[in-house]
mmCIF file of C-alpha atoms in Angstrom:
data_model
loop_
_atom_site.group_PDB
_atom_site.id
_atom_site.type_symbol
_atom_site.label_atom_id
_atom_site.label_comp_id
_atom_site.label_asym_id
_atom_site.label_seq_id
_atom_site.Cartn_x
_atom_site.Cartn_y
_atom_site.Cartn_z
ATOM 1 C CA UNK J 439 5.632 -87.444 43.030
ATOM 2 C CA UNK J 440 2.169 -85.917 42.882
ATOM 3 C CA UNK J 441 1.018 -82.739 41.164
ATOM 4 C CA UNK J 442 1.633 -80.704 44.337
ATOM 5 C CA UNK J 443 5.268 -81.720 44.681
ATOM 6 C CA UNK J 444 7.640 -78.872 43.770
ATOM 7 C CA UNK J 445 10.065 -79.529 40.945
ATOM 8 C CA UNK J 446 13.627 -80.346 41.818
ATOM 9 C CA UNK J 447 15.660 -77.246 42.606
ATOM 10 C CA UNK J 448 17.797 -75.901 39.769
ATOM 11 C CA UNK J 449 20.132 -72.911 39.559
ATOM 12 C CA UNK J 450 18.188 -69.669 39.921
ATOM 13 C CA UNK J 451 20.335 -67.501 37.684
ATOM 14 C CA UNK J 452 17.900 -68.082 34.764
ATOM 15 C CA UNK J 453 15.317 -66.055 36.703
ATOM 16 C CA UNK J 454 17.443 -62.943 37.153
ATOM 17 C CA UNK J 455 18.257 -62.435 33.497
ATOM 18 C CA UNK J 456 14.819 -61.021 32.684
ATOM 19 C CA UNK J 457 14.510 -57.315 32.031
ATOM 20 C CA UNK J 458 11.839 -56.899 34.719
ATOM 21 C CA UNK J 459 12.991 -58.832 37.760
ATOM 22 C CA UNK J 460 9.809 -59.076 39.800
ATOM 23 C CA UNK J 461 7.748 -62.246 40.134
ATOM 24 C CA UNK J 462 4.967 -63.657 42.270
ATOM 25 C CA UNK J 463 5.332 -66.698 44.451
ATOM 26 C CA UNK J 464 3.045 -68.587 42.070
ATOM 27 C CA UNK J 465 5.262 -67.708 39.128
ATOM 28 C CA UNK J 466 8.368 -68.795 41.009
ATOM 29 C CA UNK J 467 6.690 -72.076 41.916
ATOM 30 C CA UNK J 468 5.899 -72.633 38.230
ATOM 31 C CA UNK J 469 9.635 -72.233 37.615
ATOM 32 C CA UNK J 470 10.449 -74.884 40.199
ATOM 33 C CA UNK J 471 11.213 -72.520 43.097
ATOM 34 C CA UNK J 472 9.466 -73.545 46.295
ATOM 35 C CA UNK J 473 8.184 -71.059 48.857
ATOM 36 C CA UNK J 474 10.960 -72.127 51.233
ATOM 37 C CA UNK J 475 13.605 -71.622 48.550
ATOM 38 C CA UNK J 476 12.241 -68.176 47.760
ATOM 39 C CA UNK J 477 12.341 -67.196 51.426
ATOM 40 C CA UNK J 478 15.888 -68.481 51.670
ATOM 41 C CA UNK J 479 16.890 -66.155 48.840
ATOM 42 C CA UNK J 480 15.330 -63.273 50.817
ATOM 43 C CA UNK J 481 17.386 -63.848 53.969
ATOM 44 C CA UNK J 482 19.318 -60.897 55.382
ATOM 45 C CA UNK J 483 21.990 -59.988 52.859
ATOM 46 C CA UNK J 484 20.473 -62.368 50.306
ATOM 47 C CA UNK J 485 20.097 -61.696 46.580
ATOM 48 C CA UNK J 486 16.288 -61.342 46.597
ATOM 49 C CA UNK J 487 13.722 -59.462 48.653
ATOM 50 C CA UNK J 488 9.997 -59.773 49.290
ATOM 51 C CA UNK J 489 8.512 -56.377 48.425
ATOM 52 C CA UNK J 490 4.814 -57.206 48.898
ATOM 53 C CA UNK J 491 3.031 -60.282 50.245
ATOM 54 C CA UNK J 492 3.707 -63.055 47.761
ATOM 55 C CA UNK J 493 5.759 -60.828 45.446
ATOM 56 C CA UNK J 494 9.532 -61.025 45.105
ATOM 57 C CA UNK J 495 12.145 -58.697 43.664
ATOM 58 C CA UNK J 496 14.992 -60.725 42.183
ATOM 59 C CA UNK J 497 17.759 -58.317 43.095
ATOM 60 C CA UNK J 498 18.901 -56.716 46.366
ATOM 61 C CA UNK J 499 18.661 -53.042 45.418
ATOM 62 C CA UNK J 500 15.625 -50.771 45.615
ATOM 63 C CA UNK J 501 12.875 -51.416 43.025
ATOM 64 C CA UNK J 502 12.500 -49.125 40.065
ATOM 65 C CA UNK J 503 9.224 -47.314 39.465
ATOM 66 C CA UNK J 504 8.300 -49.907 36.849
ATOM 67 C CA UNK J 505 9.125 -52.767 39.201
ATOM 68 C CA UNK J 506 6.960 -51.251 41.945
ATOM 69 C CA UNK J 507 4.133 -50.964 39.436
ATOM 70 C CA UNK J 508 4.331 -54.592 38.396
ATOM 71 C CA UNK J 509 4.746 -55.732 41.974
ATOM 72 C CA UNK J 510 1.436 -54.096 42.841
ATOM 73 C CA UNK J 511 -0.234 -55.666 39.802
ATOM 74 C CA UNK J 512 1.080 -59.093 40.789
ATOM 75 C CA UNK J 513 -0.164 -58.595 44.348
ATOM 76 C CA UNK J 514 -3.633 -57.328 43.421
ATOM 77 C CA UNK J 515 -4.318 -59.095 40.130
ATOM 78 C CA UNK J 516 -5.123 -62.598 39.142
ATOM 79 C CA UNK J 517 -2.340 -63.936 36.972
ATOM 80 C CA UNK J 518 -3.248 -67.394 35.626
ATOM 81 C CA UNK J 519 -0.397 -69.843 36.084
ATOM 82 C CA UNK J 520 0.499 -73.067 34.310
ATOM 83 C CA UNK J 521 2.528 -75.737 36.010
ATOM 84 C CA UNK J 522 5.511 -77.230 34.199
ATOM 85 C CA UNK J 523 4.908 -80.947 33.546
ATOM 86 C CA UNK J 524 7.038 -83.269 35.615
ATOM 87 C CA UNK J 525 10.450 -83.685 34.043
ATOM 88 C CA UNK J 526 10.122 -80.708 31.747
ATOM 89 C CA UNK J 527 12.728 -77.970 31.709
ATOM 90 C CA UNK J 528 11.257 -74.591 32.677
ATOM 91 C CA UNK J 529 11.378 -72.047 29.865
ATOM 92 C CA UNK J 530 12.792 -68.623 30.659
ATOM 93 C CA UNK J 531 10.167 -65.861 30.397
ATOM 94 C CA UNK J 532 10.576 -63.430 27.540
ATOM 95 C CA UNK J 533 12.725 -60.455 28.464
ATOM 96 C CA UNK J 534 10.667 -57.823 30.158
ATOM 97 C CA UNK J 535 7.563 -60.025 30.428
ATOM 98 C CA UNK J 536 6.517 -60.712 34.031
ATOM 99 C CA UNK J 537 3.361 -62.500 32.848
ATOM 100 C CA UNK J 538 5.059 -65.284 30.922
ATOM 101 C CA UNK J 539 4.479 -68.749 32.293
ATOM 102 C CA UNK J 540 6.615 -71.788 31.509
ATOM 103 C CA UNK J 541 5.252 -73.985 28.759
ATOM 104 C CA UNK J 542 2.745 -71.454 27.432
ATOM 105 C CA UNK J 543 2.228 -67.987 26.015
ATOM 106 C CA UNK J 544 2.230 -64.808 28.075
ATOM 107 C CA UNK J 545 -0.978 -64.165 29.990
ATOM 108 C CA UNK J 546 -2.079 -60.683 31.026
ATOM 109 C CA UNK J 547 -3.007 -59.522 34.482
ATOM 110 C CA UNK J 548 -6.744 -59.903 34.986
ATOM 111 C CA UNK J 549 -9.294 -58.106 37.149
ATOM 112 C CA UNK J 550 -6.937 -55.243 37.989
ATOM 113 C CA UNK J 551 -6.200 -51.817 36.479
ATOM 114 C CA UNK J 552 -3.662 -49.194 37.466
ATOM 115 C CA UNK J 553 -5.500 -45.969 38.294
ATOM 116 C CA UNK J 554 -4.984 -42.641 40.052
ATOM 117 C CA UNK J 555 -1.714 -40.748 39.748
ATOM 118 C CA UNK J 556 0.227 -43.834 38.632
ATOM 119 C CA UNK J 557 -2.147 -44.275 35.687
ATOM 120 C CA UNK J 558 -1.900 -40.601 34.798
ATOM 121 C CA UNK J 559 1.887 -40.854 34.830
ATOM 122 C CA UNK J 560 1.596 -43.711 32.323
ATOM 123 C CA UNK J 561 -0.819 -41.624 30.243
ATOM 124 C CA UNK J 562 1.951 -39.013 30.051
ATOM 125 C CA UNK J 563 0.519 -36.316 32.357
ATOM 126 C CA UNK J 564 3.120 -33.699 33.233
ATOM 127 C CA UNK J 565 1.059 -32.846 36.339
ATOM 128 C CA UNK J 566 1.441 -36.395 37.678
ATOM 129 C CA UNK J 567 4.551 -37.302 39.707
ATOM 130 C CA UNK J 568 7.029 -39.877 38.417
ATOM 131 C CA UNK J 569 6.173 -43.475 39.322
ATOM 132 C CA UNK J 570 9.120 -43.855 41.664
ATOM 133 C CA UNK J 571 8.163 -40.772 43.687
ATOM 134 C CA UNK J 572 4.624 -41.957 44.441
ATOM 135 C CA UNK J 573 3.919 -43.079 47.991
ATOM 136 C CA UNK J 574 1.213 -45.416 46.710
ATOM 137 C CA UNK J 575 0.258 -47.130 43.480
ATOM 138 C CA UNK J 576 -3.540 -47.196 43.171
ATOM 139 C CA UNK J 577 -5.142 -50.183 41.476
ATOM 140 C CA UNK J 578 -8.789 -50.833 40.687
ATOM 141 C CA UNK J 579 -10.035 -54.263 41.721
ATOM 142 C CA UNK J 580 -13.498 -55.848 41.898
ATOM 143 C CA UNK J 581 -15.365 -55.074 45.088
ATOM 144 C CA UNK J 582 -15.394 -58.766 46.010
ATOM 145 C CA UNK J 583 -11.605 -59.165 45.903
ATOM 146 C CA UNK J 584 -10.320 -60.532 49.222
ATOM 147 C CA UNK J 585 -7.235 -58.389 49.627
ATOM 148 C CA UNK J 586 -6.197 -55.389 51.652
ATOM 149 C CA UNK J 587 -4.081 -52.392 50.840
ATOM 150 C CA UNK J 588 -0.545 -52.855 52.107
ATOM 151 C CA UNK J 589 2.798 -51.083 51.839
ATOM 152 C CA UNK J 590 2.663 -49.027 48.626
ATOM 153 C CA UNK J 591 -0.187 -51.046 47.092
ATOM 154 C CA UNK J 592 -3.485 -49.196 47.567
ATOM 155 C CA UNK J 593 -6.610 -51.006 46.409
ATOM 156 C CA UNK J 594 -9.568 -49.051 45.032
ATOM 157 C CA UNK J 595 -12.638 -51.276 45.003
ATOM 158 C CA UNK J 596 -15.296 -50.914 42.321
ATOM 159 C CA UNK J 597 -18.487 -52.817 41.432
ATOM 160 C CA UNK J 598 -17.208 -53.066 37.862
ATOM 161 C CA UNK J 599 -13.990 -52.204 36.081
ATOM 162 C CA UNK J 600 -13.892 -49.936 33.006
ATOM 163 C CA UNK J 601 -12.383 -51.194 29.783
ATOM 164 C CA UNK J 602 -8.609 -50.980 30.198
ATOM 165 C CA UNK J 603 -6.167 -48.963 28.154
ATOM 166 C CA UNK J 604 -2.974 -50.959 27.631
ATOM 167 C CA UNK J 605 0.171 -48.850 27.956
ATOM 168 C CA UNK J 606 3.562 -50.571 27.763
ATOM 169 C CA UNK J 607 1.860 -53.876 28.490
ATOM 170 C CA UNK J 608 0.171 -52.507 31.618
ATOM 171 C CA UNK J 609 -3.636 -52.428 32.039
ATOM 172 C CA UNK J 610 -4.497 -48.825 32.881
ATOM 173 C CA UNK J 611 -7.784 -47.074 33.701
ATOM 174 C CA UNK J 612 -9.085 -44.573 31.110
ATOM 175 C CA UNK J 613 -8.161 -40.956 31.824
ATOM 176 C CA UNK J 614 -11.534 -39.795 33.256
ATOM 177 C CA UNK J 615 -11.598 -42.650 35.800
ATOM 178 C CA UNK J 616 -7.896 -42.263 36.626
ATOM 179 C CA UNK J 617 -8.370 -38.521 37.232
ATOM 180 C CA UNK J 618 -11.371 -39.145 39.497
ATOM 181 C CA UNK J 619 -9.426 -41.703 41.550
ATOM 182 C CA UNK J 620 -6.470 -39.325 41.804
ATOM 183 C CA UNK J 621 -8.663 -36.376 42.838
ATOM 184 C CA UNK J 622 -10.267 -38.534 45.539
ATOM 185 C CA UNK J 623 -6.876 -38.641 47.269
ATOM 186 C CA UNK J 624 -5.960 -34.956 46.840
ATOM 187 C CA UNK J 625 -6.810 -32.037 49.117
ATOM 188 C CA UNK J 626 -4.593 -29.547 47.277
ATOM 189 C CA UNK J 627 -6.891 -27.346 45.155
ATOM 190 C CA UNK J 628 -4.092 -26.320 42.794
ATOM 191 C CA UNK J 629 -3.059 -29.943 42.179
ATOM 192 C CA UNK J 630 -6.677 -30.833 41.388
ATOM 193 C CA UNK J 631 -6.994 -27.901 38.994
ATOM 194 C CA UNK J 632 -3.775 -28.870 37.182
ATOM 195 C CA UNK J 633 -4.928 -32.455 36.658
ATOM 196 C CA UNK J 634 -8.370 -31.486 35.368
ATOM 197 C CA UNK J 635 -6.947 -28.809 33.104
ATOM 198 C CA UNK J 636 -4.342 -31.110 31.586
ATOM 199 C CA UNK J 637 -6.941 -33.819 31.018
ATOM 200 C CA UNK J 638 -8.973 -31.460 28.823
ATOM 201 C CA UNK J 639 -6.314 -29.152 27.405
ATOM 202 C CA UNK J 640 -4.082 -32.096 26.552
ATOM 203 C CA UNK J 641 -6.870 -33.727 24.544
ATOM 204 C CA UNK J 642 -7.091 -36.776 26.807
ATOM 205 C CA UNK J 643 -10.861 -36.480 27.336
ATOM 206 C CA UNK J 644 -13.764 -34.066 27.093
ATOM 207 C CA UNK J 645 -15.158 -32.149 30.089
ATOM 208 C CA UNK J 646 -18.468 -34.027 30.078
ATOM 209 C CA UNK J 647 -16.875 -37.476 30.538
ATOM 210 C CA UNK J 648 -14.627 -36.106 33.264
ATOM 211 C CA UNK J 649 -17.518 -34.517 35.153
ATOM 212 C CA UNK J 650 -19.492 -37.767 34.877
ATOM 213 C CA UNK J 651 -16.683 -39.665 36.612
ATOM 214 C CA UNK J 652 -16.290 -37.001 39.298
ATOM 215 C CA UNK J 653 -20.034 -37.117 39.875
ATOM 216 C CA UNK J 654 -20.086 -40.910 40.100
ATOM 217 C CA UNK J 655 -17.259 -40.732 42.645
ATOM 218 C CA UNK J 656 -19.264 -38.162 44.683
ATOM 219 C CA UNK J 657 -16.417 -35.678 44.498
ATOM 220 C CA UNK J 658 -18.467 -32.639 43.488
ATOM 221 C CA UNK J 659 -19.453 -32.049 47.092
ATOM 222 C CA UNK J 660 -15.912 -30.810 47.755
ATOM 223 C CA UNK J 661 -15.594 -27.026 47.248
ATOM 224 C CA UNK J 662 -12.089 -27.127 45.763
ATOM 225 C CA UNK J 663 -13.190 -29.748 43.214
ATOM 226 C CA UNK J 664 -16.304 -27.744 42.277
ATOM 227 C CA UNK J 665 -14.168 -24.644 41.733
ATOM 228 C CA UNK J 666 -11.789 -26.593 39.491
ATOM 229 C CA UNK J 667 -14.709 -28.028 37.499
ATOM 230 C CA UNK J 668 -16.217 -24.578 36.927
ATOM 231 C CA UNK J 669 -12.890 -23.429 35.499
ATOM 232 C CA UNK J 670 -12.618 -26.649 33.506
ATOM 233 C CA UNK J 671 -16.020 -26.228 31.845
ATOM 234 C CA UNK J 672 -15.202 -22.677 30.808
ATOM 235 C CA UNK J 673 -11.882 -23.799 29.384
ATOM 236 C CA UNK J 674 -13.519 -26.796 27.709
ATOM 237 C CA UNK J 675 -15.868 -24.527 25.771
ATOM 238 C CA UNK J 676 -12.967 -22.287 24.712
ATOM 239 C CA UNK J 677 -11.023 -25.331 23.460
ATOM 240 C CA UNK J 678 -14.067 -26.636 21.580
ATOM 241 C CA UNK J 679 -14.550 -23.227 19.929
ATOM 242 C CA UNK J 680 -10.898 -23.182 18.867
ATOM 243 C CA UNK J 681 -11.326 -26.620 17.299
ATOM 244 C CA UNK J 682 -14.452 -25.447 15.494
ATOM 245 C CA UNK J 683 -12.502 -22.496 14.056
ATOM 246 C CA UNK J 684 -9.741 -24.893 13.019
ATOM 247 C CA UNK J 685 -12.260 -27.234 11.359
ATOM 248 C CA UNK J 686 -13.624 -24.443 9.163
ATOM 249 C CA UNK J 687 -10.151 -23.167 8.308
ATOM 250 C CA UNK J 688 -8.358 -26.480 7.715
ATOM 251 C CA UNK J 689 -11.184 -28.346 5.975
ATOM 252 C CA UNK J 690 -11.869 -25.630 3.422
ATOM 253 C CA UNK J 691 -15.354 -24.596 4.529
ATOM 254 C CA UNK J 692 -16.777 -21.185 3.773
ATOM 255 C CA UNK J 693 -16.297 -18.639 6.540
ATOM 256 C CA UNK J 694 -19.440 -18.316 8.668
ATOM 257 C CA UNK J 695 -20.604 -15.583 11.002
ATOM 258 C CA UNK J 696 -19.265 -16.542 14.421
ATOM 259 C CA UNK J 697 -21.139 -16.455 17.744
ATOM 260 C CA UNK J 698 -24.325 -14.713 16.677
ATOM 261 C CA UNK J 699 -27.885 -14.316 17.914
ATOM 262 C CA UNK J 700 -30.792 -14.934 15.555
ATOM 263 C CA UNK J 701 -34.062 -12.969 15.709
ATOM 264 C CA UNK J 702 -37.161 -12.649 13.612
ATOM 265 C CA UNK J 703 -37.627 -9.127 12.211
ATOM 266 C CA UNK J 704 -39.443 -7.153 14.900
ATOM 267 C CA UNK J 705 -40.046 -10.479 16.565
ATOM 268 C CA UNK J 706 -38.769 -12.725 19.318
ATOM 269 C CA UNK J 707 -35.227 -13.838 20.001
ATOM 270 C CA UNK J 708 -34.598 -17.247 18.415
ATOM 271 C CA UNK J 709 -31.387 -18.057 20.261
ATOM 272 C CA UNK J 710 -27.656 -17.969 19.803
ATOM 273 C CA UNK J 711 -25.534 -20.241 17.612
ATOM 274 C CA UNK J 712 -21.782 -20.735 17.416
ATOM 275 C CA UNK J 713 -21.560 -20.426 13.618
ATOM 276 C CA UNK J 714 -24.068 -19.365 10.968
ATOM 277 C CA UNK J 715 -23.984 -19.348 7.156
ATOM 278 C CA UNK J 716 -26.763 -16.890 6.225
ATOM 279 C CA UNK J 717 -26.636 -17.625 2.488
ATOM 280 C CA UNK J 718 -27.293 -21.295 3.195
ATOM 281 C CA UNK J 719 -29.408 -21.008 6.377
ATOM 282 C CA UNK J 720 -27.119 -23.461 8.183
ATOM 283 C CA UNK J 721 -26.141 -23.105 11.850
ATOM 284 C CA UNK J 722 -23.702 -25.016 14.050
ATOM 285 C CA UNK J 723 -24.199 -25.333 17.777
ATOM 286 C CA UNK J 724 -21.670 -26.769 20.214
ATOM 287 C CA UNK J 725 -23.080 -28.894 23.012
ATOM 288 C CA UNK J 726 -20.735 -28.308 25.948
ATOM 289 C CA UNK J 727 -23.211 -29.215 28.642
ATOM 290 C CA UNK J 728 -21.935 -31.474 31.399
ATOM 291 C CA UNK J 729 -23.940 -33.269 34.101
ATOM 292 C CA UNK J 730 -23.808 -31.722 37.556
ATOM 293 C CA UNK J 731 -24.968 -33.352 40.798
ATOM 294 C CA UNK J 732 -28.116 -31.925 42.301
ATOM 295 C CA UNK J 733 -28.847 -30.034 39.101
ATOM 296 C CA UNK J 734 -30.675 -32.712 37.127
ATOM 297 C CA UNK J 735 -33.801 -30.586 36.808
ATOM 298 C CA UNK J 736 -31.741 -27.644 35.580
ATOM 299 C CA UNK J 737 -29.963 -29.897 33.081
ATOM 300 C CA UNK J 738 -33.286 -31.228 31.820
ATOM 301 C CA UNK J 739 -34.621 -27.674 31.496
ATOM 302 C CA UNK J 740 -31.549 -26.606 29.510
ATOM 303 C CA UNK J 741 -31.837 -29.589 27.204
ATOM 304 C CA UNK J 742 -35.549 -28.933 26.724
ATOM 305 C CA UNK J 743 -34.831 -25.300 25.826
ATOM 306 C CA UNK J 744 -32.174 -26.409 23.345
ATOM 307 C CA UNK J 745 -34.558 -28.872 21.665
ATOM 308 C CA UNK J 746 -37.305 -26.253 21.416
ATOM 309 C CA UNK J 747 -34.862 -23.734 19.894
ATOM 310 C CA UNK J 748 -33.626 -26.257 17.363
ATOM 311 C CA UNK J 749 -37.150 -27.272 16.357
ATOM 312 C CA UNK J 750 -38.161 -23.621 15.990
ATOM 313 C CA UNK J 751 -35.174 -22.830 13.772
ATOM 314 C CA UNK J 752 -35.787 -25.878 11.614
ATOM 315 C CA UNK J 753 -39.443 -24.918 11.171
ATOM 316 C CA UNK J 754 -38.126 -21.626 9.794
ATOM 317 C CA UNK J 755 -36.004 -23.560 7.297
ATOM 318 C CA UNK J 756 -32.677 -23.240 9.147
ATOM 319 C CA UNK J 757 -30.612 -26.437 9.347
ATOM 320 C CA UNK J 758 -28.955 -26.862 12.752
ATOM 321 C CA UNK J 759 -25.858 -29.092 12.977
ATOM 322 C CA UNK J 760 -25.228 -30.305 16.522
ATOM 323 C CA UNK J 761 -21.562 -31.002 17.397
ATOM 324 C CA UNK J 762 -20.021 -32.107 20.684
ATOM 325 C CA UNK J 763 -16.446 -31.329 21.794
ATOM 326 C CA UNK J 764 -15.683 -35.040 21.721
ATOM 327 C CA UNK J 765 -16.681 -35.317 18.055
ATOM 328 C CA UNK J 766 -14.492 -32.331 17.231
ATOM 329 C CA UNK J 767 -11.576 -33.912 19.059
ATOM 330 C CA UNK J 768 -11.917 -37.433 17.661
ATOM 331 C CA UNK J 769 -13.366 -36.982 14.156
ATOM 332 C CA UNK J 770 -12.931 -33.403 12.981
ATOM 333 C CA UNK J 771 -12.922 -34.325 9.267
ATOM 334 C CA UNK J 772 -16.147 -36.273 9.658
ATOM 335 C CA UNK J 773 -17.799 -33.288 11.351
ATOM 336 C CA UNK J 774 -16.568 -31.027 8.557
ATOM 337 C CA UNK J 775 -18.169 -33.409 6.045
ATOM 338 C CA UNK J 776 -21.500 -33.171 7.888
ATOM 339 C CA UNK J 777 -21.407 -29.365 7.764
ATOM 340 C CA UNK J 778 -20.304 -29.372 4.112
ATOM 341 C CA UNK J 779 -23.198 -31.678 3.206
ATOM 342 C CA UNK J 780 -25.664 -29.372 4.959
ATOM 343 C CA UNK J 781 -24.279 -26.371 3.053
ATOM 344 C CA UNK J 782 -24.447 -28.168 -0.281
ATOM 345 C CA UNK J 783 -28.006 -29.377 0.368
ATOM 346 C CA UNK J 784 -29.269 -25.862 1.037
ATOM 347 C CA UNK J 785 -29.928 -25.288 -2.646
ATOM 348 C CA UNK J 786 -32.408 -28.161 -2.697
ATOM 349 C CA UNK J 787 -34.480 -26.823 0.180
ATOM 350 C CA UNK J 788 -37.206 -24.222 0.192
ATOM 351 C CA UNK J 789 -35.878 -20.758 1.069
ATOM 352 C CA UNK J 790 -35.606 -20.176 4.799
ATOM 353 C CA UNK J 791 -37.431 -17.409 6.602
ATOM 354 C CA UNK J 792 -35.524 -14.148 6.828
ATOM 355 C CA UNK J 793 -33.843 -13.695 10.207
ATOM 356 C CA UNK J 794 -31.875 -10.841 11.705
ATOM 357 C CA UNK J 795 -28.315 -11.747 12.686
ATOM 358 C CA UNK J 796 -26.731 -9.883 15.608
ATOM 359 C CA UNK J 797 -23.502 -10.320 17.585
ATOM 360 C CA UNK J 798 -24.087 -12.600 20.535
ATOM 361 C CA UNK J 799 -24.433 -10.529 23.691
#
């Protein structure tokens, strides 16, 4: 017997007691099941079925949504396998673990991430259909992978994969990338708007990271996507402002003047700020800019104007605290501490120039 000789056949009932009954041909071989034996189990009326090339469902009924998901991962991913030494008794995989290999610990899928609507369903999006109702399961794979989309497995090739988010043991693309891959397949403007809105309103990501992914995917040439993004950016600013209000209220900061313009007496307009503490000469400004394709020069001009405004205010003795929506979402207490420190330090600074405060027009 050489290392390529399959192990002697043994009863297959140990394979169908796992919680997730879907395995690759390589995994079956590691359990002593030859390719011929697997095909025999998949004969008409047999107990198994081949659901994707090289992937077997170990029961005759239709696959569940979870089983379809793992079947696609087994088809598209690289799952390292370990062969059982000759004479050894194969060990049953842990219940619910399709990655377990006999004689060793569980190994994760590699070089593959669930993305698109399937990923958003796993992230808990109400706007994403249930896994079982999806016509396709999209998976990100390296551009060099020698596989084709087939059946309900749809491959999305990428030069590099983002860091995965592991949900229920499944490697999943981060929300911004998953949304971009889902939007790439959608022509329904309302469906696109719902996904983008839930991504931001649900706190899954900030508008800037979402727009970056849509830009990278070259999706902002589509009118219905552009319209959804315009609405998204407006909503993103409103959400960030609400979080700023909550930060002041919940973290015990003094009440500022909200959304005001600053001017020198009988002088030029200095610019608007989102919050201002006149007794301390401290201002907070939200940065809700997001990159837009074809508008790089405009973005650079806006950033340049912001920097000039900030430098001008600081020359007048006004401390400007710059906060992004992401910081407010992920570390609101830390941002409150930054503002509190600036307020407390005002007594140690030289008095600021007198400025006129007006409601923002």
